[in-house]
Coordinates of C-alpha atoms in Angstrom, one line a residue:
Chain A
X959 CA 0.0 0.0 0.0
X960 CA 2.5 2.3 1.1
X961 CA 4.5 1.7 -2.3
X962 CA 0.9 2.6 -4.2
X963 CA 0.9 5.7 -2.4
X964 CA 4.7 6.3 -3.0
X965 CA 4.1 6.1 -6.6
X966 CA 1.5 8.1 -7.3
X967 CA 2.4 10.9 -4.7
X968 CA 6.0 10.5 -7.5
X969 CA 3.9 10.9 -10.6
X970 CA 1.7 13.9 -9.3
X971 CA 4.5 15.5 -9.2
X972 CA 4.5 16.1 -12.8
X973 CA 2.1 18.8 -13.8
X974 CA 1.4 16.7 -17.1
X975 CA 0.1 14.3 -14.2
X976 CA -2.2 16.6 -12.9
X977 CA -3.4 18.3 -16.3
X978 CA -4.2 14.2 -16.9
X979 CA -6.6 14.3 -14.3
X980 CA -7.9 17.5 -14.6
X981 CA -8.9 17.0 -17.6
X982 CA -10.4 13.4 -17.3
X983 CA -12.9 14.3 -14.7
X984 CA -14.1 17.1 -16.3
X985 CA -14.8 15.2 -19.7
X986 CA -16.2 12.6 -17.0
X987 CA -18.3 14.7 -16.0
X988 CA -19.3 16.3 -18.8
X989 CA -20.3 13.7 -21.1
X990 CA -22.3 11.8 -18.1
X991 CA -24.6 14.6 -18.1
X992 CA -26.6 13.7 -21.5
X993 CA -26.4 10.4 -20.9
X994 CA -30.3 9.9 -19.6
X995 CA -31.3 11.6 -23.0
X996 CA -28.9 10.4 -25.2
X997 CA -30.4 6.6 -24.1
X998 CA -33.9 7.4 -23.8
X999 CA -34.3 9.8 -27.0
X1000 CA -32.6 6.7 -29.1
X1001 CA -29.6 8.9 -29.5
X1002 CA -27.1 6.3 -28.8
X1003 CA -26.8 5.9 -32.5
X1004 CA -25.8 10.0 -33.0
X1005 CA -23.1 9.4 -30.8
X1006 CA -21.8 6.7 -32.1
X1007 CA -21.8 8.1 -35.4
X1008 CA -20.3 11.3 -34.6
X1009 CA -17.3 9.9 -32.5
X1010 CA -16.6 8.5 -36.0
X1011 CA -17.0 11.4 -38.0
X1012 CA -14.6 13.3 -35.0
X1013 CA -12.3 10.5 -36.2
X1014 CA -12.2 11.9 -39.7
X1015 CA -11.9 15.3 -38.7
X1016 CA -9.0 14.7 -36.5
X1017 CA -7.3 12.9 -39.3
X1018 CA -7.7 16.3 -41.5
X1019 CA -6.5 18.0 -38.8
X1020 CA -3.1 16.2 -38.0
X1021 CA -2.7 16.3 -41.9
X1022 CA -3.5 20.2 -42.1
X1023 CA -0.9 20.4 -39.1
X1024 CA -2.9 22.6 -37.6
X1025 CA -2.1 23.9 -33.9
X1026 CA -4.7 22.0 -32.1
X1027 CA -7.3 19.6 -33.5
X1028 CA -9.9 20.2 -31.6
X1029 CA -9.9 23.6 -34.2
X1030 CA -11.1 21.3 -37.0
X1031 CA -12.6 18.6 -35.1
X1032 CA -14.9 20.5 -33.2
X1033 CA -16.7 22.7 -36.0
X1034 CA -16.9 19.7 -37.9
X1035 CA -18.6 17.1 -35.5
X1036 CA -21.0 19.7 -34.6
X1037 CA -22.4 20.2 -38.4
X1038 CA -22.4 16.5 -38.4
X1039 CA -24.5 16.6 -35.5
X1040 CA -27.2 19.2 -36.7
X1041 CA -27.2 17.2 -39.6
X1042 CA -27.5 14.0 -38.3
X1043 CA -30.7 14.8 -36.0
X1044 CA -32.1 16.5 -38.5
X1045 CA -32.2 13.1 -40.8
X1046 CA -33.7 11.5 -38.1
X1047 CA -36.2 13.3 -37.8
X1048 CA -37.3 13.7 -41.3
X1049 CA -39.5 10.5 -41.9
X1050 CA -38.3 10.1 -45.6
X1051 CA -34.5 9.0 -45.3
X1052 CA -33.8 6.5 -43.3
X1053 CA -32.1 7.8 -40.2
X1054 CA -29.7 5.1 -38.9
X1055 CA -28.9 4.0 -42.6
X1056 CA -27.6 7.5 -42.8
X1057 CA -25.8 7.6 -39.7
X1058 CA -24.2 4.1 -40.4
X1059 CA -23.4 5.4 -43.8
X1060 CA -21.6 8.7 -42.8
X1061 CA -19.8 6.8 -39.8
X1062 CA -18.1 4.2 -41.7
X1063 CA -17.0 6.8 -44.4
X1064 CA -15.7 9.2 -42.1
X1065 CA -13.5 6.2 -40.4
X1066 CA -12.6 5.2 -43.8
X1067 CA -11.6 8.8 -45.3
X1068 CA -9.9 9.5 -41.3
X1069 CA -7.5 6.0 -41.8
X1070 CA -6.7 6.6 -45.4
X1071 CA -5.9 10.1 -45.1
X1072 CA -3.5 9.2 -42.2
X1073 CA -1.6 6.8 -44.1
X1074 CA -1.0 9.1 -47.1
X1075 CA 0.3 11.7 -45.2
X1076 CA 1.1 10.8 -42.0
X1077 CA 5.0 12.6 -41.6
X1078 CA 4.8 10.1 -38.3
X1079 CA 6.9 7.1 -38.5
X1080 CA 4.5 5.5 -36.4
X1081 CA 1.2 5.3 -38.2
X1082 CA -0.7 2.8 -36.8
X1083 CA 0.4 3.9 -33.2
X1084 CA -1.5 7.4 -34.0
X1085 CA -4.4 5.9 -35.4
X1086 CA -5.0 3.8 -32.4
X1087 CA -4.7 6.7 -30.0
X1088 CA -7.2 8.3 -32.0
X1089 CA -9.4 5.6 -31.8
X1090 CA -8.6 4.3 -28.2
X1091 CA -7.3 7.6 -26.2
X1092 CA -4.0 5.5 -25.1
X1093 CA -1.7 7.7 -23.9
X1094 CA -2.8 10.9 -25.6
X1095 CA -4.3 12.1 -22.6
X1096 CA -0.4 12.4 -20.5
X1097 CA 0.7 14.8 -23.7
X1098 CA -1.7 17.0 -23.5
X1099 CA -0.5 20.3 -24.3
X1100 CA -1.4 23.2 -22.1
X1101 CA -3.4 24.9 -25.0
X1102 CA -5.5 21.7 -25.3
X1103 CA -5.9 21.7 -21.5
X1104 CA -7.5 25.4 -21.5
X1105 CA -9.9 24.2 -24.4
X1106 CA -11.1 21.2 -22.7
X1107 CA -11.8 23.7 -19.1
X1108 CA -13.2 26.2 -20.8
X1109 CA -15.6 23.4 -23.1
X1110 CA -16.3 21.7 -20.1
X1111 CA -17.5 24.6 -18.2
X1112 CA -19.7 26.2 -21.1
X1113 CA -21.3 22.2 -21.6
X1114 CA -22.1 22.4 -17.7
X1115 CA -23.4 26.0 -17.9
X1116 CA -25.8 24.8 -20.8
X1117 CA -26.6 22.0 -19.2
X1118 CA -27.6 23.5 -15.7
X1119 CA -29.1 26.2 -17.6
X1120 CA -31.6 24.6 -19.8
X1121 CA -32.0 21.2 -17.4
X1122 CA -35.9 21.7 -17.0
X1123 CA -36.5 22.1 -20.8
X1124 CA -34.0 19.5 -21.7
X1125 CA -35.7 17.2 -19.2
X1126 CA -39.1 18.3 -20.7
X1127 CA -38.5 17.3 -24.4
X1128 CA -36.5 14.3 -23.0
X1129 CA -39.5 12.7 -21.3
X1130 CA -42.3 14.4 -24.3
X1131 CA -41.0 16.0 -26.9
X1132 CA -45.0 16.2 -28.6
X1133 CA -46.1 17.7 -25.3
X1134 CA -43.3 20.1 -25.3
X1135 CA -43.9 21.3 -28.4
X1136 CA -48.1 21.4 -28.5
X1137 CA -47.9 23.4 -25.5
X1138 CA -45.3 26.3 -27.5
X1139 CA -41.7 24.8 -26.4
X1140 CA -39.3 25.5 -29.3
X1141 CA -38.3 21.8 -29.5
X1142 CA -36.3 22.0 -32.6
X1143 CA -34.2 25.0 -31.0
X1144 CA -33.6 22.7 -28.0
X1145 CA -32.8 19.5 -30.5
X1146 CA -30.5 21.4 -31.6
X1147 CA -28.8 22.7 -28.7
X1148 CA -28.5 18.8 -27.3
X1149 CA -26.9 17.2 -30.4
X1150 CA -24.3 20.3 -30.3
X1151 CA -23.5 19.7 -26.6
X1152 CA -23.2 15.7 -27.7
X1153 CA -20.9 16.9 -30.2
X1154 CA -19.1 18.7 -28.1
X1155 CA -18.9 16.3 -25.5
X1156 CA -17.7 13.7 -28.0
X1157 CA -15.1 15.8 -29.6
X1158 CA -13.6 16.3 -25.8
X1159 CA -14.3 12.9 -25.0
X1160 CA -12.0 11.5 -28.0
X1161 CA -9.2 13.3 -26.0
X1162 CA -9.6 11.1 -22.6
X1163 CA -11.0 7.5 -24.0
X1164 CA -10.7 7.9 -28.2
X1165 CA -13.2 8.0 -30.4
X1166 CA -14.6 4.8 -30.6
X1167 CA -15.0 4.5 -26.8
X1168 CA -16.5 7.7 -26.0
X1169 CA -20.0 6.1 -26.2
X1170 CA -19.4 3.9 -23.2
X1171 CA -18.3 7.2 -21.7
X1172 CA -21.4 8.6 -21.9
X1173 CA -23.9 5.7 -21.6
X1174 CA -22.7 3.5 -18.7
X1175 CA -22.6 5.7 -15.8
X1176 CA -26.5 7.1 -17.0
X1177 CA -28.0 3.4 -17.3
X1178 CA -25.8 2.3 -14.0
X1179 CA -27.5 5.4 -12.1
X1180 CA -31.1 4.2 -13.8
X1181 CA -30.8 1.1 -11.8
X1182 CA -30.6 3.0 -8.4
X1183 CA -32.5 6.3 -8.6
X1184 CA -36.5 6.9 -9.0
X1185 CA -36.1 11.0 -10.3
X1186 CA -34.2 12.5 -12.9
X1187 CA -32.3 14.8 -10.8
X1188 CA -31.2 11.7 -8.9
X1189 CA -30.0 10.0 -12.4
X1190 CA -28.0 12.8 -13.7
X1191 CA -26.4 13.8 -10.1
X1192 CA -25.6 10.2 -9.2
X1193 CA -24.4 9.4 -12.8
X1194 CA -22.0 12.4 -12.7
X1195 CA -20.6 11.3 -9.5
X1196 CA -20.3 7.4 -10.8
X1197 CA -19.1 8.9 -14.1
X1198 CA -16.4 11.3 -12.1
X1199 CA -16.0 8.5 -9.6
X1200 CA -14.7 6.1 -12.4
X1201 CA -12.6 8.4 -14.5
X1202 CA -10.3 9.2 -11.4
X1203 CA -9.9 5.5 -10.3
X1204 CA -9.3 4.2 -14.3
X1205 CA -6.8 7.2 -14.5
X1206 CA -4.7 5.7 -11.5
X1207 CA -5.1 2.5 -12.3
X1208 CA -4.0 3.1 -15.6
X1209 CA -1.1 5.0 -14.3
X1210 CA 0.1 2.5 -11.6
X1211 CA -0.2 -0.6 -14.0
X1212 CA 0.5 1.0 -17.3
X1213 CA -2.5 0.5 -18.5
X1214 CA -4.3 2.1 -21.3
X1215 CA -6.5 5.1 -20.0
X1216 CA -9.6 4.9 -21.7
X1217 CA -9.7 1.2 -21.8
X1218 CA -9.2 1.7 -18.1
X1219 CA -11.6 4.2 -17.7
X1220 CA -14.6 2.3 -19.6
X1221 CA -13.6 -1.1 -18.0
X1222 CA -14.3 0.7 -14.3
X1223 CA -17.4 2.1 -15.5
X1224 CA -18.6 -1.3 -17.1
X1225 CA -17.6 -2.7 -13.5
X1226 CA -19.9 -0.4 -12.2
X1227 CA -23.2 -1.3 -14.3
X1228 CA -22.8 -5.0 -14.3
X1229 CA -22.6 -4.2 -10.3
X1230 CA -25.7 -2.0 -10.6
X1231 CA -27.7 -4.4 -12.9
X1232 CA -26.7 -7.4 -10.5
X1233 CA -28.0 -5.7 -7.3
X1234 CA -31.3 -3.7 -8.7
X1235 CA -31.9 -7.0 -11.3
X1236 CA -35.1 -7.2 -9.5
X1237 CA -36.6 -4.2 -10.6
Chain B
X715 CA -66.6 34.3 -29.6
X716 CA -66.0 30.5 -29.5
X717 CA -62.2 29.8 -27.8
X718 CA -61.1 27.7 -31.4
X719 CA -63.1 27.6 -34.5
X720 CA -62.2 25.5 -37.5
X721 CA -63.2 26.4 -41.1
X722 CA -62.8 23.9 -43.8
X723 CA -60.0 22.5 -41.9
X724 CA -58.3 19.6 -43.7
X725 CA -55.7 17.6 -42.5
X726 CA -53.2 14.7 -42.9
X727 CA -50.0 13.8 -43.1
X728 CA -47.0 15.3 -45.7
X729 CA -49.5 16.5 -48.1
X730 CA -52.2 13.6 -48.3
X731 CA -55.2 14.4 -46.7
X732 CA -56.9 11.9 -44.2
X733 CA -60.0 14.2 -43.2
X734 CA -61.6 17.1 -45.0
X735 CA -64.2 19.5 -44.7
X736 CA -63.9 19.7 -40.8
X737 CA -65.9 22.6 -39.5
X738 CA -66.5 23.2 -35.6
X739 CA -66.6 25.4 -32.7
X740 CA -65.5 25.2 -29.1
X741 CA -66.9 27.4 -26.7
X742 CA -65.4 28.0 -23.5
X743 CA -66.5 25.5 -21.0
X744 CA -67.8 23.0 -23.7
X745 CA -67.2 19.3 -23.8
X746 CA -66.3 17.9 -27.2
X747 CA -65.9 14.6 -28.2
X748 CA -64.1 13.2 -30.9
X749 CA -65.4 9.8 -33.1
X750 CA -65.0 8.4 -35.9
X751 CA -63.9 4.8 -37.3
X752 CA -60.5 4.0 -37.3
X753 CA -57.9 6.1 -39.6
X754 CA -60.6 8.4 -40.0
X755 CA -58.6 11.0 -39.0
X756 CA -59.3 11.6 -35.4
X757 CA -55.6 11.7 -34.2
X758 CA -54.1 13.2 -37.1
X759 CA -56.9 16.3 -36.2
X760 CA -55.8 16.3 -32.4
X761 CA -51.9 16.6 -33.8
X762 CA -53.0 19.9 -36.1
X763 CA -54.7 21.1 -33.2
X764 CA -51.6 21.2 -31.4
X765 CA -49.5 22.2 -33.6
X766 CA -47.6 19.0 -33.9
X767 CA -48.8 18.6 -37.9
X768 CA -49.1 21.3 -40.5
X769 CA -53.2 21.8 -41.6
X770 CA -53.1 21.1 -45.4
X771 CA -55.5 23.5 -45.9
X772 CA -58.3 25.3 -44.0
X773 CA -58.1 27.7 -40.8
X774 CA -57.6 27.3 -37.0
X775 CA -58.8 30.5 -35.4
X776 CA -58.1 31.2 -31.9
X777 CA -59.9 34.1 -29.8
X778 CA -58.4 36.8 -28.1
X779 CA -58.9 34.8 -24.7
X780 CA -56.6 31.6 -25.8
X781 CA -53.4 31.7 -27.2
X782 CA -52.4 28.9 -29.4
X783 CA -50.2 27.6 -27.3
X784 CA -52.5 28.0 -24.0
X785 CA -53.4 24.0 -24.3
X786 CA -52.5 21.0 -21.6
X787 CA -52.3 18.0 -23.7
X788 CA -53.3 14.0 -22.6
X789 CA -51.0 11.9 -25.0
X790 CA -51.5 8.4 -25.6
X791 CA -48.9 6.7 -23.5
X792 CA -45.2 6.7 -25.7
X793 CA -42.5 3.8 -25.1
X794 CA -40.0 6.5 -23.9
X795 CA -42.1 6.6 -21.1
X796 CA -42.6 3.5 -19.6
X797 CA -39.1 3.2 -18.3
X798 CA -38.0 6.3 -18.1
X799 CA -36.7 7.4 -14.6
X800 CA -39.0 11.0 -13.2
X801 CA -40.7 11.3 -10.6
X802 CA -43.8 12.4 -10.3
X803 CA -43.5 16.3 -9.2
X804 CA -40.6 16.8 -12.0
X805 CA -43.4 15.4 -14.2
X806 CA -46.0 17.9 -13.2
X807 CA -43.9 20.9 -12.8
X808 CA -42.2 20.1 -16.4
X809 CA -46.2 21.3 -17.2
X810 CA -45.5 24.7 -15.8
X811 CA -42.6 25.7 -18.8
X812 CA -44.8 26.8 -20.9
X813 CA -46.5 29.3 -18.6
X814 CA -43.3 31.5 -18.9
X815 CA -41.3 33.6 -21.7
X816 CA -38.1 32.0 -20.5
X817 CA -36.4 31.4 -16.7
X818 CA -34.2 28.6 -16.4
X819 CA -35.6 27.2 -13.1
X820 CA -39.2 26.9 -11.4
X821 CA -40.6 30.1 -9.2
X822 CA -42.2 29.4 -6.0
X823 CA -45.8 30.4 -8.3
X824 CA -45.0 27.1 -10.4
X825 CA -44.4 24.9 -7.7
X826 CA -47.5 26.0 -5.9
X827 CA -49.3 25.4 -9.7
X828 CA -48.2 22.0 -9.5
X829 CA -49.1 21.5 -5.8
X830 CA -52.1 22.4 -6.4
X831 CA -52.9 20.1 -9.4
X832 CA -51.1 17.1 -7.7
X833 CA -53.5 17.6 -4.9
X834 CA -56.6 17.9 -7.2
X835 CA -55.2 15.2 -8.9
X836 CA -54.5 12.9 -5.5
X837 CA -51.7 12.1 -6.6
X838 CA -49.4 14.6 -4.1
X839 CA -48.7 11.3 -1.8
X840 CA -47.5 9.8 -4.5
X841 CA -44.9 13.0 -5.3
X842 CA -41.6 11.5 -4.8
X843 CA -42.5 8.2 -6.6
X844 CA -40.9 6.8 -10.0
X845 CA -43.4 7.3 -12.6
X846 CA -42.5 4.1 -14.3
X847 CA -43.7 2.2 -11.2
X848 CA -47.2 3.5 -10.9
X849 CA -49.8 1.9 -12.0
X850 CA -51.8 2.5 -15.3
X851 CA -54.8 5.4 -13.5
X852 CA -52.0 6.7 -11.6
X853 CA -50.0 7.3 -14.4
X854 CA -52.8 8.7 -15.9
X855 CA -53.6 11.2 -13.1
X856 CA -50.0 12.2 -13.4
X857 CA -50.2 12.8 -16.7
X858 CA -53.4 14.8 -16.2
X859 CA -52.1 16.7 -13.5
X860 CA -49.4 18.1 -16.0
X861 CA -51.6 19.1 -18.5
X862 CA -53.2 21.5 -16.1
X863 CA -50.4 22.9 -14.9
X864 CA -49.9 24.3 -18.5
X865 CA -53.6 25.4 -18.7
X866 CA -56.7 26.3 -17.1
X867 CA -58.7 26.7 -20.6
X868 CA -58.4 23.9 -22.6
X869 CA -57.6 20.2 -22.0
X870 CA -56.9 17.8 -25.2
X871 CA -57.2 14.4 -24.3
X872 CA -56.1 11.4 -27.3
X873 CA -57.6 8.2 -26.5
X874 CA -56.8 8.3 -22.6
X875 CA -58.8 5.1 -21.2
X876 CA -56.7 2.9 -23.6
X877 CA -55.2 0.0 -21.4
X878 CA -57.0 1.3 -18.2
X879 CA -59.5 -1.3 -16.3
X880 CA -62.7 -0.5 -16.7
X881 CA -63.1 0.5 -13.1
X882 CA -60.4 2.9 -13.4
X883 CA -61.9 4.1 -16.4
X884 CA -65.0 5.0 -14.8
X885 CA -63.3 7.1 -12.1
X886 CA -61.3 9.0 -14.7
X887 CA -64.4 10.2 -17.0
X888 CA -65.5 11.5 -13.7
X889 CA -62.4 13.3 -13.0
X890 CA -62.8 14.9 -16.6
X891 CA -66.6 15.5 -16.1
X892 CA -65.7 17.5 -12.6
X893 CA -62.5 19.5 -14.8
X894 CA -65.5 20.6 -17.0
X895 CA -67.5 21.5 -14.3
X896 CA -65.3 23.8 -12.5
X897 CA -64.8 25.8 -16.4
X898 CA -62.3 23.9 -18.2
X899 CA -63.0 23.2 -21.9
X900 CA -62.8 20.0 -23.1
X901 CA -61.7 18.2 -26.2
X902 CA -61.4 14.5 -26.5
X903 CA -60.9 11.7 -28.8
X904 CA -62.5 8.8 -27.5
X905 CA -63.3 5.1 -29.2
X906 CA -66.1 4.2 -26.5
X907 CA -69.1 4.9 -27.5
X908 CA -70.8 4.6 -24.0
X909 CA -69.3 5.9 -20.7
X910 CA -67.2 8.4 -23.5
X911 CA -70.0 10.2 -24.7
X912 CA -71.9 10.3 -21.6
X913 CA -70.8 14.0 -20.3
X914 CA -70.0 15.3 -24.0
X915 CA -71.9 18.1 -24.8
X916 CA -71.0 18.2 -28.2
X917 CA -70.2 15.5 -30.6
X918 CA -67.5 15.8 -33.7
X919 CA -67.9 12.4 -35.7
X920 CA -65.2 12.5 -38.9
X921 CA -65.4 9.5 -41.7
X922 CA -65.1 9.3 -45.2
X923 CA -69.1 9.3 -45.5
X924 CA -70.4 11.2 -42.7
X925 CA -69.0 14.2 -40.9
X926 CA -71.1 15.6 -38.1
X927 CA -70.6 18.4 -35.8
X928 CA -73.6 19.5 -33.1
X929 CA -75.0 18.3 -29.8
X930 CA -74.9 15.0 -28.7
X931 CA -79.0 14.9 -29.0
X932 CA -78.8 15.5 -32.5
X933 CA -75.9 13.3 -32.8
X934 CA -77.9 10.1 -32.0
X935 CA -80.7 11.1 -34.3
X936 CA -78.3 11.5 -37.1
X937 CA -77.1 9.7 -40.6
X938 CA -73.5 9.5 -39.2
X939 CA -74.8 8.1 -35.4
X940 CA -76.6 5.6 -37.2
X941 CA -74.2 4.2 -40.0
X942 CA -71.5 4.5 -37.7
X943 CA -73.4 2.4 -34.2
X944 CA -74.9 0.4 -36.8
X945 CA -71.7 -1.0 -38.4
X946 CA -69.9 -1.1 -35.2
X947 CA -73.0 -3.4 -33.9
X948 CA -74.0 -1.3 -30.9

C-alpha cells in the first residue's frame, strides 16, 4: 500500500500528471450529463456516429498540421451533428442508414488520409490513440488543457441552464412542443452539446469508446434512482468516480487510459444491474 | 366568440389528406368529443390542433382569450415513457414551462401550480414516486395533473382510457366530467361509445361518409350516429 501511495504521490509531481486528471474528470463529467437523454431519446446511435466522424476530422486535422485539432474537429462534428438529428427526424430518409453510412466513411476517409500523409513514423500507433485515447491524454499540451476547461464549463453551464426544458423534451417532446416549447431550437442545442462532448471525450478514451463514456454511468444510475435529478447527479458522481480511479489505475499498472476508464465504468453497471436485477 | 373555430379545416400527413371539410366550434367551458372509425382522421386532427402537424388547408382560429399555445395536452402513453426514470413532481412541474417567456428554473408560483394540481389530482402522496412504477390510472392522473399545470382553458385528451381497467376508467371520465365542471373546456378523442360520450356536450364524428358536428342529441338522431353504431354493432 505504502508503495501505491509512494508512486503516485511521484507521478503527481509532474504537472502533465495533474493536467491528466484534470482533464479526465471534467470530460467525465461532462459527457455523463446527457447520458439519460442520449439513451432514452434513441440517440445512442448519434453518438456513435459522430465519435466516427470526429475521427475523420481529426485525421484532417493532423494532416493540415494545424495547432490544435480540436480547431477542426470540433466545427466539424457539430455540423455533423445538426445534420445527423435533422435526418432522423425527417421521416423520408432512413435515419440510422444515414448515420451508419456517414460513420463508416468518415472512419474510412480519417485512416486513409493518415496513411498518405502521416509525416509520423508511427502510423498505426496514431491511429489507435485516436481511436482508443491510449496515452494521448499524459501529452496534453497546455493549450488543449485550457480548451477542454473552458468546453467543459460552457457544456455544464448549458446544461444547468436549460435542465428543465431538456428534461421536458426528453420525457415528451409532442407535449413540449403542442404546449409552445421550441423543441427543434432545444434538439439542436443537445446534439451540439453531444458533439461537443464527444469531440472532448475522443481526447480522454478515443473515439470509438466515448459512447461507453457517456452511456454507462446514466444506465448504471437508472438502476438505483426513481427522479431524474437523482440519475443525472448520481451518474455524474459514478461517471467522475470512475474516471479518477481508471486514470490511477492506468497509471500505476500502465494501462491504457480509456480502456481503463470504460472497464471501471462497465464494473460499475454489471454491479448495478446485479444488485437492482429485481426491478 | 367560440375559444377555437375551424373552417374547412383539412388535414393529414406530408400533403395527403386523411380528413376534409372539418368545421366546428368550441366554446369556452364546452365538452367535445371526438369519433369516428378507425384512420378516419381523429388523431391526425388532435396533432394539427396542437401544432404537432401542419393543416393542409383550412383555418384554426383562436380568440383573443386563448393563445395557441395555452393547451394541456393528454398523449397516448409513448415507449420513452414507460421506463424512463422521473418522478412524479418533475413530471407535473415540467407542465408549468410553458406558462413563462423563459427562466431557467421553477418560481415558488410554479411549484404552488403543480401543488395544487397534484392535490386535485391525488396524486401529491405519491410526489416523490418513480413514474414508471405507478400503475396504469396513476400514471394517468400524473399525466393529467401536468396538462393543467400548463392550462386552465383547454384540455386535449387522445384516447386516454386505452389499457385502463374499466373500473379505473370509470373514475377517470369522472375526474374529466368535474375538470369541466369547474370551467375547463374539453376536447377529446375517445373510441367508447358509451361511458365516452356520456358527459359530452358536443359530438365531432369524422369518416369518409359522414362528418357531423352539433350536440350529442342531435348526434344520436343522425345519418352519421346511425351508420357509424350500426356498423360497429352497438
Amino acid at each position: 500500500m505504502q508503495d501505491i501511495v509512494n508512486k503516485l504521490a511521484f507521478y503527481f509531481e509532474y504537472p502533465f500528471v495533474k493536467y491528466a486528471v484534470i482533464v479526465g474528470v471534467l470530460i467525465a463529467l461532462c459527457s455523463s450529463l446527457l447520458g439519460v437523454t442520449l439513451v432514452l431519446k434513441r440517440y445512442s446511435f448519434i453518438g456513435d456516429g459522430l465519435s466516427h466522424v470526429a475521427f475523420g476530422a481529426m485525421a484532417i486535422g493532423s494532416v493540415l498540421h494545424v495547432t490544435s485539432n480540436t480547431l477542426v474537429t470540433m466545427p466539424v462534428t457539430i455540423i455533423a451533428a445538426v445534420l445527423l438529428l435533422r435526418n432522423s427526424n425527417s421521416a423520408k430518409i432512413k435515419g440510422d442508414a444515414a448515420i451508419a453510412m456517414i460513420s463508416v466513411a468518415a472512419l474510412a476517409i480519417g485512416y486513409m488520409l493518415m496513411n498518405i500523409f502521416s509525416t509520423s513514423a508511427n502510423v498505426s500507433g496514431d491511429v489507435c490513440s485516436t481511436l482508443f485515447g491510449s496515452t494521448s491524454i499524459l501529452t496534453l499540451k497546455q493549450s488543449e488543457v485550457t480548451i477542454c476547461i473552458v468546453f467543459s464549463i460552457i457544456v455544464i453551464a448549458l446544461f444547468i441552464l436549460f435542465y428543465n426544458r431538456i428534461f421536458a423534451i426528453t420525457f415528451d417532446e409532442n407535449f413540449a412542443k403542442a404546449t409552445g416549447m421550441k423543441t427543434g431550437f432545444y434538439n439542436t442545442l443537445v446534439a451540439i452539446i453531444i458533439a461537443v462532448i464527444i469531440v472532448l471525450g475522443m481526447n480522454l478514451v478515443g473515439s470509438l469508446l466515448i459512447s461507453a463514456l457517456i452511456i454507462f454511468p446514466s444506465l448504471s444510475a437508472m438502476r438505483w434512482m426513481r427522479s431524474f435529478k437523482g440519475v443525472v447527479i448520481l451518474s455524474a458522481c459514478l461517471s467522475v468516480i470512475c474516471a479518477f480511479l481508471g486514470i490511477i489505475i492506468s497509471i500505476l499498472y500502465s494501462t491504457p487510459v480509456g480502456a481503463t476508464i470504460v472497464s471501471v465504468d462497465m464494473i460499475v453497471y454489471i454491479f448495478s444491474y446485479l444488485v437492482k436485477r429485481g426491478e | 366568440m367560440a375559444y377555437i373555430t375551424c373552417k374547412d379545416l383539412c388535414v393529414g400527413y406530408e400533403g395527403d389528406a386523411v380528413a376534409e371539410n372539418i368545421n366546428f366550434e368550441l366554446e369556452a367551458g364546452d365538452y367535445l368529443c371526438v369519433v369516428g372509425e378507425n384512420g378516419a382522421g381523429k388523431s391526425t386532427l388532435m396533432k394539427t390542433l396542437l401544432h404537432l402537424t401542419k393543416p393542409i388547408s383550412g383555418d384554426i382560429l383562436y380568440s383573443d382569450n386563448i393563445t395557441p399555445y395555452e393547451v394541456g395536452y393528454l398523449p397516448q402513453q409513448t415507449p420513452v415513457q414507460m421506463d424512463f426514470p422521473a418522478s412524479v413532481e418533475e413530471i407535473v412541474l415540467s407542465g408549468t414551462l410553458s406558462r413563462k417567456k423563459f427562466k431557467p428554473f421553477y418560481s415558488k408560483e410554479d411549484k404552488a401550480v403543480a401543488k395544487d394540481n397534484m392535490k386535485k389530482m391525488d396524486i401529491w402522496d405519491l410526489r416523490k414516486s418513480s413514474f414508471r412504477f405507478l400503475s396504469g390510472g396513476q400514471k394517468q392522473r400524473v399525466l393529467l395533473a401536468r396538462a393543467l399545470s400548463a392550462s386552465e382553458k383547454l384540455l386535449v385528451l387522445d384516447e386516454p382510457v386505452s389499457g385502463l381497467d374499466p373500473k379505473v376508467t370509470t373514475e377517470f371520465y369522472q375526474l374529466i366530467k368535474q375538470l369541466n365542471d369547474d370551467g375547463l373546456s374539453i376536447i377529446m378523442v375517445s373510441h367508447d361509445m358509451h361511458e365516452g360520450l356520456e358527459n359530452a356536450k358536443h359530438i365531432l364524428h369524422i369518416g369518409r361518409e359522414h362528418i357531423f358536428w352539433g350536440t350529442k342529441d342531435d348526434y344520436f338522431k343522425s345519418e352519421a350516429a346511425e351508420a357509424f353504431l350500426g356498423i360497429s354493432g352497438e
